[in-house]
Short mmCIF file of C-alpha atoms and ligand atoms in Angstrom, two decimals:
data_model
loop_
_atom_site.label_atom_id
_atom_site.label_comp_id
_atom_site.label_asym_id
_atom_site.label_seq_id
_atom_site.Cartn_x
_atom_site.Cartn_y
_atom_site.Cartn_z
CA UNK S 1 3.48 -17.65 -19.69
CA UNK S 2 1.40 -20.81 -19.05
CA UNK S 3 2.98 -23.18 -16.10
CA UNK S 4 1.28 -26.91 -15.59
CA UNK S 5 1.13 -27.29 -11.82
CA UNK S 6 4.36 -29.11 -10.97
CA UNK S 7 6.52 -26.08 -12.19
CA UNK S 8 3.56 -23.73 -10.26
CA UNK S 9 4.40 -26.21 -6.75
CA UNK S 10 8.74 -25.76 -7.76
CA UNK S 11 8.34 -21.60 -7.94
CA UNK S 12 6.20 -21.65 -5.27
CA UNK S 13 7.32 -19.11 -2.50
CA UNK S 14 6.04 -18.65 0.86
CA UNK S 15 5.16 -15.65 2.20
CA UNK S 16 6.70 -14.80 5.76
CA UNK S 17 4.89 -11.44 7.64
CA UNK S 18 6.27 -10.51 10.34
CA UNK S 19 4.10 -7.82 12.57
CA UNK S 20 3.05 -6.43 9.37
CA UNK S 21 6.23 -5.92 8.09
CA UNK S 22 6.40 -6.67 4.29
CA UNK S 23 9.59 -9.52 3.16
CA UNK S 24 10.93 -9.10 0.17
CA UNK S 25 8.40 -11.98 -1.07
CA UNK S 26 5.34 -10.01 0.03
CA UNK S 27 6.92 -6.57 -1.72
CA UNK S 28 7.32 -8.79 -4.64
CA UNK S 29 3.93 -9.69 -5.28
CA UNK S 30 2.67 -6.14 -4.23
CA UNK S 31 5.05 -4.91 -7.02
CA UNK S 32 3.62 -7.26 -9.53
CA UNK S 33 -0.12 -7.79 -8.10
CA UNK S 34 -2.17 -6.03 -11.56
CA UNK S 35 -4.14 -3.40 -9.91
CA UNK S 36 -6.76 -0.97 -10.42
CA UNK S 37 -6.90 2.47 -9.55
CA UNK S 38 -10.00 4.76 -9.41
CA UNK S 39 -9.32 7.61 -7.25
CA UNK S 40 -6.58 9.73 -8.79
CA UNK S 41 -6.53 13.43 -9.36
CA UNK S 42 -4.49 14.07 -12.66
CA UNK S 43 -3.61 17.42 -11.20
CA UNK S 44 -2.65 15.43 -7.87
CA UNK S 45 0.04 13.62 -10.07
CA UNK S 46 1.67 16.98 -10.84
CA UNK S 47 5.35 16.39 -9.91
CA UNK S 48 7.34 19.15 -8.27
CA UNK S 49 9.91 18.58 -11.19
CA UNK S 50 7.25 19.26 -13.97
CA UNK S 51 5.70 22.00 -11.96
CA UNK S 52 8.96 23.46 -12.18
CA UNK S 53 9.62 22.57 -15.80
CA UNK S 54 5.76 24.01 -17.21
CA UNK S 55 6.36 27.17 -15.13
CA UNK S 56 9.49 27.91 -17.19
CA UNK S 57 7.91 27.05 -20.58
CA UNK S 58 4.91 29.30 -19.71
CA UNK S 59 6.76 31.60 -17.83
CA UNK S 60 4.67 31.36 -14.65
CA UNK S 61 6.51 32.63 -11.36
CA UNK S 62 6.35 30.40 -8.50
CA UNK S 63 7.22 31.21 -5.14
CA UNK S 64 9.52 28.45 -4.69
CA UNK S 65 13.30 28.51 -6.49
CA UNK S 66 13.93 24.78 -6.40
CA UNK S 67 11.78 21.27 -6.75
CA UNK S 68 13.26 20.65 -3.66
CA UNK S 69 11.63 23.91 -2.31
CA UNK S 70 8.51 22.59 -3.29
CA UNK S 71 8.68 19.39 -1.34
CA UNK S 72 9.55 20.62 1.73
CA UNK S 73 6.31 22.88 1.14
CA UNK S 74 4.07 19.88 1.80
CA UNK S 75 3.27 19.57 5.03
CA UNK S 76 -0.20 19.25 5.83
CA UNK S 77 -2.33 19.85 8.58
CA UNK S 78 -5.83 19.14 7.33
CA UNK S 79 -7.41 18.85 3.55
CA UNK S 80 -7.63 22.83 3.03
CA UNK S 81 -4.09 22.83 4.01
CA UNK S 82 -3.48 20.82 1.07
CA UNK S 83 -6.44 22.37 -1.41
CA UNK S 84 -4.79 25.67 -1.04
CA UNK S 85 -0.93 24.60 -2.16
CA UNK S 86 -2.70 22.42 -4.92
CA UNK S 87 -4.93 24.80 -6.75
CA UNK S 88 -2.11 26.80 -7.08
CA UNK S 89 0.56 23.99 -8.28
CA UNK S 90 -2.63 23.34 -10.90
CA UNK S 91 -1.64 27.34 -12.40
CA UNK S 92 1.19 26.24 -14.48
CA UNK S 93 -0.65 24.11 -16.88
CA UNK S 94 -2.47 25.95 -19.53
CA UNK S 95 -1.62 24.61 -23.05
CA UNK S 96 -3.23 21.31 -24.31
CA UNK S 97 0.33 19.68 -24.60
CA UNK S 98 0.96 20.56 -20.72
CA UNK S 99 -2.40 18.60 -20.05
CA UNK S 100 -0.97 15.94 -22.35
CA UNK S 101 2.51 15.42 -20.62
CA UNK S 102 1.30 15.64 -16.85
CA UNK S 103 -1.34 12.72 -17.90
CA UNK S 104 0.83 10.50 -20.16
CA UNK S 105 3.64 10.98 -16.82
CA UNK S 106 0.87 9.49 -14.51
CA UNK S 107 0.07 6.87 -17.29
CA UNK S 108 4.27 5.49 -16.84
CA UNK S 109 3.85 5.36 -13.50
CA UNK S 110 0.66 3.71 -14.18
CA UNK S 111 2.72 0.83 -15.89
CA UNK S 112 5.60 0.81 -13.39
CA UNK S 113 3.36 -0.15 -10.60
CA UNK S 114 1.60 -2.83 -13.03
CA UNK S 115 -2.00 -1.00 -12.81
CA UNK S 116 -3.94 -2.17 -15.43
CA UNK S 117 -7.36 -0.18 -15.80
CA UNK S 118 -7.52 3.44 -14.14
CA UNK S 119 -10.14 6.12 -13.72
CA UNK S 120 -9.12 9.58 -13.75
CA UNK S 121 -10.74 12.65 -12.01
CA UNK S 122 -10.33 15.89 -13.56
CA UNK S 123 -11.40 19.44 -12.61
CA UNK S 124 -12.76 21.70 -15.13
CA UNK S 125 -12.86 24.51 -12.84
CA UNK S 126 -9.51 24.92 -11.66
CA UNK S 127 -8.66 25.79 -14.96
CA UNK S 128 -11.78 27.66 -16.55
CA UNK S 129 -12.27 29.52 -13.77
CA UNK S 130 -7.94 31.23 -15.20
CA UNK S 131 -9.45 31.03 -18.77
CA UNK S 132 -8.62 28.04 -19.94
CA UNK S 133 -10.92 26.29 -22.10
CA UNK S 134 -12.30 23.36 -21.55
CA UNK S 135 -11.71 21.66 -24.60
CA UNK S 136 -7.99 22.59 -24.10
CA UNK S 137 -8.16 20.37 -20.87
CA UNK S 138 -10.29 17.11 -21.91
CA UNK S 139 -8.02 16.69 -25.66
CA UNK S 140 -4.79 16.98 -23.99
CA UNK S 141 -6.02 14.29 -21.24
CA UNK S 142 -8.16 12.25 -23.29
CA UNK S 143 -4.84 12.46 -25.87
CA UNK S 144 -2.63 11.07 -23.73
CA UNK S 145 -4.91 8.08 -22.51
CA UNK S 146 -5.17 7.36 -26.26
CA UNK S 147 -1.60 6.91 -26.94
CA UNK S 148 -1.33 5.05 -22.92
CA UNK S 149 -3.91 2.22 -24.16
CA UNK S 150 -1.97 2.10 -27.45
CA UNK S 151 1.18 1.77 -26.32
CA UNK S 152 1.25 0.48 -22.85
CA UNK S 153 -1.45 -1.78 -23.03
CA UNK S 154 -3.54 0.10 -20.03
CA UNK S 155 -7.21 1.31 -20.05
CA UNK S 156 -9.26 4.19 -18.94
CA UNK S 157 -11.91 6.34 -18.10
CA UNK S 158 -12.42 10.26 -17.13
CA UNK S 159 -14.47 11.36 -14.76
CA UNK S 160 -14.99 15.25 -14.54
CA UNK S 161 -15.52 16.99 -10.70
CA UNK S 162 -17.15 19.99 -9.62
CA UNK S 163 -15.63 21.69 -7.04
CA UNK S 164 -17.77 21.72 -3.89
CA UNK S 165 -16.50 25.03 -1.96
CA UNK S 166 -18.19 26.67 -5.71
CA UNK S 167 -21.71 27.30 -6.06
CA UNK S 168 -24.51 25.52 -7.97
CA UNK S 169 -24.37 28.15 -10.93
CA UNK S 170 -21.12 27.08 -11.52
CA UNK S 171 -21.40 23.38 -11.75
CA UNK S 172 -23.95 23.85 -13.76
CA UNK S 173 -22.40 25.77 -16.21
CA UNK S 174 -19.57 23.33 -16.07
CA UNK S 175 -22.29 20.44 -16.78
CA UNK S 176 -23.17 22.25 -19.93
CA UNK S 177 -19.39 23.04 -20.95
CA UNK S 178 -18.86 19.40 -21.14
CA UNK S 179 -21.78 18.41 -23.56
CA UNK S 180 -20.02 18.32 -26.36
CA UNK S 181 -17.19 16.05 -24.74
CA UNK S 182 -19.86 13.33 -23.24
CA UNK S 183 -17.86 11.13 -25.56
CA UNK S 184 -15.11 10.95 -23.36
CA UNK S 185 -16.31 11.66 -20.06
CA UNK S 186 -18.12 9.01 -18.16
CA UNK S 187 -18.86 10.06 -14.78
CA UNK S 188 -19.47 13.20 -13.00
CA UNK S 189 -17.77 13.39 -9.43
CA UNK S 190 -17.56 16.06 -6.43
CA UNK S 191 -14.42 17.16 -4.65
CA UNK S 192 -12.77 19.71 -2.86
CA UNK S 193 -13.53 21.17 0.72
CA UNK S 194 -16.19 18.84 2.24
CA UNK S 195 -16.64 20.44 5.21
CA UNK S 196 -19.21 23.14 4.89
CA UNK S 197 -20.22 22.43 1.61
CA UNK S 198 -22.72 18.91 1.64
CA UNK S 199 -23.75 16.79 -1.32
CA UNK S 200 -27.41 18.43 -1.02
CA UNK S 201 -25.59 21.90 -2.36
CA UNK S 202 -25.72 19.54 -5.73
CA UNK S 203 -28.68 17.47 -5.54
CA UNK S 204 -30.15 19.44 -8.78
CA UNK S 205 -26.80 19.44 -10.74
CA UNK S 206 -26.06 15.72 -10.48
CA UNK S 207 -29.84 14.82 -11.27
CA UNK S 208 -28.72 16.44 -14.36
CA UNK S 209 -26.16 15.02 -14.89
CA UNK S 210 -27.63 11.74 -14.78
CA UNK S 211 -30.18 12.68 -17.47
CA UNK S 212 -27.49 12.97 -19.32
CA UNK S 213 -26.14 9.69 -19.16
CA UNK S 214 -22.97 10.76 -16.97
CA UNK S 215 -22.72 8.19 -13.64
CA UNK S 216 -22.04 9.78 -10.37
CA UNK S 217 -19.57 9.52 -7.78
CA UNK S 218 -18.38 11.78 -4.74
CA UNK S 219 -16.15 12.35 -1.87
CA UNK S 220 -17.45 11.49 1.46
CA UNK S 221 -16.40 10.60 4.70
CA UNK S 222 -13.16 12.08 4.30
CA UNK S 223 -13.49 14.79 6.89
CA UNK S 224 -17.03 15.03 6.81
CA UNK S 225 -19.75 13.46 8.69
CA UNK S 226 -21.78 10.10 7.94
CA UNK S 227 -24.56 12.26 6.66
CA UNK S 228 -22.34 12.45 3.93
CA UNK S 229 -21.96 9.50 2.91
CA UNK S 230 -25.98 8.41 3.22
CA UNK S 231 -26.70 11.81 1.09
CA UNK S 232 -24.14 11.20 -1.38
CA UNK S 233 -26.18 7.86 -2.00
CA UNK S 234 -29.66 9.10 -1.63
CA UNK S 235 -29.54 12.56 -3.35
CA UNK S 236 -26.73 12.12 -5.12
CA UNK S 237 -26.85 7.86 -6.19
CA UNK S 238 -23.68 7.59 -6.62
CA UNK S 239 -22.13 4.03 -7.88
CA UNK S 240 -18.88 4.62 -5.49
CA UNK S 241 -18.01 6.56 -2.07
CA UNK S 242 -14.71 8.14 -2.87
CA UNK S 243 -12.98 8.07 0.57
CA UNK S 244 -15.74 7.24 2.84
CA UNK S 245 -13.58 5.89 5.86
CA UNK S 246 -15.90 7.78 8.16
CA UNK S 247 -17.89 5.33 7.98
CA UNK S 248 -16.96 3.17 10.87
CA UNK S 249 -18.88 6.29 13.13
CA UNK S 250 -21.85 4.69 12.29
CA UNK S 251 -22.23 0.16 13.04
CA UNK S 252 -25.03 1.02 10.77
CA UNK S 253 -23.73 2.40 7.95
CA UNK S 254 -20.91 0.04 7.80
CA UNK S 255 -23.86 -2.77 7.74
CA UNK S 256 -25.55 -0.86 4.65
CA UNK S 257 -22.39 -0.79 2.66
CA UNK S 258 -21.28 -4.42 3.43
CA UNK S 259 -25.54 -5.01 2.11
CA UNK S 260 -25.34 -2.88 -0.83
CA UNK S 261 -21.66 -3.85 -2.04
CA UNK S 262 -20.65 -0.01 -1.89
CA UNK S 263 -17.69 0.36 -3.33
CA UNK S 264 -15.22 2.55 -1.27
CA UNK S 265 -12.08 4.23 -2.94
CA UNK S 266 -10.05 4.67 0.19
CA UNK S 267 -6.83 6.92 0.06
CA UNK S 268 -4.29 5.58 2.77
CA UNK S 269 -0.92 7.73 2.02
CA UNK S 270 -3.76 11.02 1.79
CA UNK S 271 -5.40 9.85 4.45
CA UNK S 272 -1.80 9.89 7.19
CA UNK S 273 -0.60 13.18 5.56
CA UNK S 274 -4.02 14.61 5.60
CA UNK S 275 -4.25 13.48 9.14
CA UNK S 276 -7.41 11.81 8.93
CA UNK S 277 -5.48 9.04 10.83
CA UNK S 278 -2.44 9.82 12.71
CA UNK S 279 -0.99 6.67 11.70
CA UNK S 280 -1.29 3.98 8.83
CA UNK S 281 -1.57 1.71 12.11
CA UNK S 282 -4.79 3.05 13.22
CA UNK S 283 -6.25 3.37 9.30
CA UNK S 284 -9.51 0.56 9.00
CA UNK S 285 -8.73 0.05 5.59
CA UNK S 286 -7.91 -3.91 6.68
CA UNK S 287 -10.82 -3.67 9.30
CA UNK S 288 -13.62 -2.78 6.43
CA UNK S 289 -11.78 -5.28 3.82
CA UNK S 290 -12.68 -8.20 7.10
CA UNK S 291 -16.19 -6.90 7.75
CA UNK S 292 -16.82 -6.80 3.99
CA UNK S 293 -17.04 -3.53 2.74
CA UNK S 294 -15.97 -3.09 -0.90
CA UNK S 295 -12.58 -1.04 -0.43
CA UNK S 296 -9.86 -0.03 -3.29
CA UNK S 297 -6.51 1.43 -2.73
CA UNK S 298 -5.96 4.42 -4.85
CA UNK S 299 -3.65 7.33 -4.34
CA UNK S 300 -5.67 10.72 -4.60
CA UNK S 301 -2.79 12.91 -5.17
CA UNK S 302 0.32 10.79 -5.39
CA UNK S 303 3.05 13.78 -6.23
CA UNK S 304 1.60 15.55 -2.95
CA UNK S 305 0.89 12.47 -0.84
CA UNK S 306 4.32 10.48 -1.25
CA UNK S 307 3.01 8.12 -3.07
CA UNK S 308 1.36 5.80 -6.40
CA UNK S 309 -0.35 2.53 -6.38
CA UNK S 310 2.77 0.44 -5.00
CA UNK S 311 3.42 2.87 -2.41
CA UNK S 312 -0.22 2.77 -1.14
CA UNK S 313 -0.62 -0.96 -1.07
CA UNK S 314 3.05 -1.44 0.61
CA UNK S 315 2.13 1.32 2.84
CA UNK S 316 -1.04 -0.63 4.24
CA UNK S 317 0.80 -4.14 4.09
CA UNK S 318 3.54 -2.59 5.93
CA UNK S 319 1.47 -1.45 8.53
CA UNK S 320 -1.28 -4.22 8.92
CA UNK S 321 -0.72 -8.04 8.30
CA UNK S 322 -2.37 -9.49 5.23
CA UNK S 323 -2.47 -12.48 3.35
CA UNK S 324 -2.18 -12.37 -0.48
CA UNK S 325 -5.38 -13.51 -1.45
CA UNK S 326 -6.51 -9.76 1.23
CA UNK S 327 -4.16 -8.05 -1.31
CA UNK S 328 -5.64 -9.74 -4.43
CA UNK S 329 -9.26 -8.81 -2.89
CA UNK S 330 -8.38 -4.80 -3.27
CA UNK S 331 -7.72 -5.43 -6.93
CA UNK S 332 -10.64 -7.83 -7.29
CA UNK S 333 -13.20 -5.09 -5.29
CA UNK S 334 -11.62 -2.39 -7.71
CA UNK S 335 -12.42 -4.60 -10.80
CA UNK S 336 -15.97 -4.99 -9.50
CA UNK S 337 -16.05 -1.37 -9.23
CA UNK S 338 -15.24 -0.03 -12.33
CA UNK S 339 -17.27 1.79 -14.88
CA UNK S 340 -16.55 -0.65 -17.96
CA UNK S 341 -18.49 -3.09 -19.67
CA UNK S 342 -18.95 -6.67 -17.99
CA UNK S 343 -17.02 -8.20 -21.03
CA UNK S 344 -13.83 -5.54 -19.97
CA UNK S 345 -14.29 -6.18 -16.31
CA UNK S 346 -13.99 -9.77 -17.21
CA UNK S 347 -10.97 -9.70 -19.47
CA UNK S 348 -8.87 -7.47 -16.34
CA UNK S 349 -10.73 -10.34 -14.05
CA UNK S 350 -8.19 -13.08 -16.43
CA UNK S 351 -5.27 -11.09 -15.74
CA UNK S 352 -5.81 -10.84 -11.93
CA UNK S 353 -6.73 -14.38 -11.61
CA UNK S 354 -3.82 -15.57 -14.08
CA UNK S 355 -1.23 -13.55 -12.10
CA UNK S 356 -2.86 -15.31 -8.46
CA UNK S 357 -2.40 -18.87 -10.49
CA UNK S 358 0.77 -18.03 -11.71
CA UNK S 359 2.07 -17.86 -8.06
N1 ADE A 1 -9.08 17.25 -4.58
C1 ADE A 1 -7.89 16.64 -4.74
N2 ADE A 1 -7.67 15.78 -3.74
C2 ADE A 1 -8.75 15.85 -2.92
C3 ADE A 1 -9.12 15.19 -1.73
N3 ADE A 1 -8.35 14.28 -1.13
N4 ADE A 1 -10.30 15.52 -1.16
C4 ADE A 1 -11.11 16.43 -1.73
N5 ADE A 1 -10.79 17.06 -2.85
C5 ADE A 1 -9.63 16.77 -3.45
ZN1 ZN A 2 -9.72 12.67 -3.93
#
């Protein structure tokens, strides 16, 4: 609803931080604040409750007898800690519909936290590597996004990954298992265990990828060194860094990113459990936002991470202090960021700056 500026200055709150801790105005407008997310694994968003649920109604057997069970299963040491408990939660899906329900779950939660536009990562392999087809995977996804901009009001892309710790045969055959799909995919990405396997390994796949119209993304800088990140650019020419907070190794690298507007999906709730910071106090997400690197808050894996878009942004405001025009600037770099036309970009651009007016 349209307000003329006296009844804007009357509902006008102040915010009050104190040491970082959010009041209930600044948790308020984090609620509220339309955001963007482009770093979510749809099998990352597979609740312990529906895990439990799909293994029933496919009669899977998991070594856990409760939800609860499951939970108190996720404690994480490093990324393959997680990776290993994850590619087996992904087992229980295998019909279309189960595809269907786990995305159109992430797609409530979607409008819950008020995110407006996401971008979803998918891996092909995790399930054709147990026999499920591919087709099988991308309808009951690309199903469920349907019905979510229909009904909800919220947009979308996919974005297909190849699982790094495979080899190149494999993402290749991938590549040429998604063909007839290009309609709905629009990016390739690359995921998975970073350490040990480099972009480089997929220099040659993503080139052709690109000749085939896909745009490219990856993880890097998670765990893994700079060289990373700079190869992920250069061999890889990626559009974003997903993760990348290892850059701040390298004063030149962080220069580079600020110069060529980078955009960084950063991770905080992954990156505390993962331990890639001890604490959310010690995370440079705030530091890189001041400096001027493009950085996003997205949550990766939000059933395994504690975790969606709300919980991520509180978690960092909680932690660091930050005016609301910092928090708009995450949704702002996100829009930037995206992989939509200029026209869309503009029309999510409205709602941010409509919701920043309306304040
Ligand atoms: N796959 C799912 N989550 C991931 C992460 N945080 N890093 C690498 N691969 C992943
Ligand atoms: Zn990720």
């Amino acid at each position: 609803m349209f307000q003329n500026s006296a009844e804007k200055s009357a509902c006008y709150r102040p915010i009050v931080i104190l040491n970082g801790e959010t009041s209930v105005n600044q948790t308020d407008f984090i609620q509220q604040l339309p955001k963007v997310e482009l770093h979510l694994h749809i099998e990352g968003s597979l609740e312990p409750e529906m895990m439990f649920e799909l293994a029933q109604r496919n009669q899977i057997k998991l070594p856990f007898s409760t939800p609860e069970a499951i939970k108190a299963a996720y404690q994480f040491s490093n990324l393959q800690s997680f990776l290993d408990i994850y590619y087996q939660g992904a087992n229980v899906l295998q019909h279309e519909q189960d595809f269907y329900d786990l995305t159109w779950a992430y797609m409530l939660r979607c409008h819950q936290d008020n995110v407006i536009h996401t971008e979803i990562f998918f891996d092909p392999q995790t399930h054709t590597e147990r026999g499920i087809a591919f087709a099988t995977v991308i309808d009951g996804i690309h199903r469920a996004l349907e019905d979510a901009q229909q009904k909800l009001g919220i947009s979308s892309r996919i974005i297909m990954c190849f699982l790094r710790h495979l080899d190149e045969e494999s993402a290749f055959e991938t590549l040429q298992q998604s063909l007839p799909h290009k309609d709905k995919i629009v990016g390739v990405g690359l995921d998975s265990s970073e350490l040990g396997h480099p972009p480089e390994k997929f220099t040659r796949v993503f080139r052709q990828a690109r000749e085939e119209g896909f745009l490219t993304v990856a993880h890097a800088g998670e765990e893994g060194p700079v060289s990373n990140i700079y190869n992920s650019v250069e061999l890889l020419k990626v559009s974003r860094i997903d993760h990348g907070v290892r850059c701040s190794d390298d004063e030149k690298l962080v220069a580079e990113l600020v110069q060529s507007q980078m955009p960084l999906t950063v991770c905080p709730l992954s990156n505390t459990k993962l331990k890639v910071f001890e604490k959310m106090e010690q995370h440079n997400i705030v530091e890189l936002l001041r400096e001027g690197v493009q950085v996003t808050i997205n949550s990766d894996d939000p059933a395994y991470f504690g975790g969606y878009m709300t919980d991520n942004f509180l978690a960092v405001a909680q932690s660091h202090t930050l005016t609301e025009d910092e928090l708009a600037q995450f949704t702002r770099n996100a829009i930037n960021a995206t992989f939509i036309s200029q026209a869309e970009k503009q029309a999510l651009m409205n709602k941010l700056d409509s919701f920043v007016a309306g304040r």
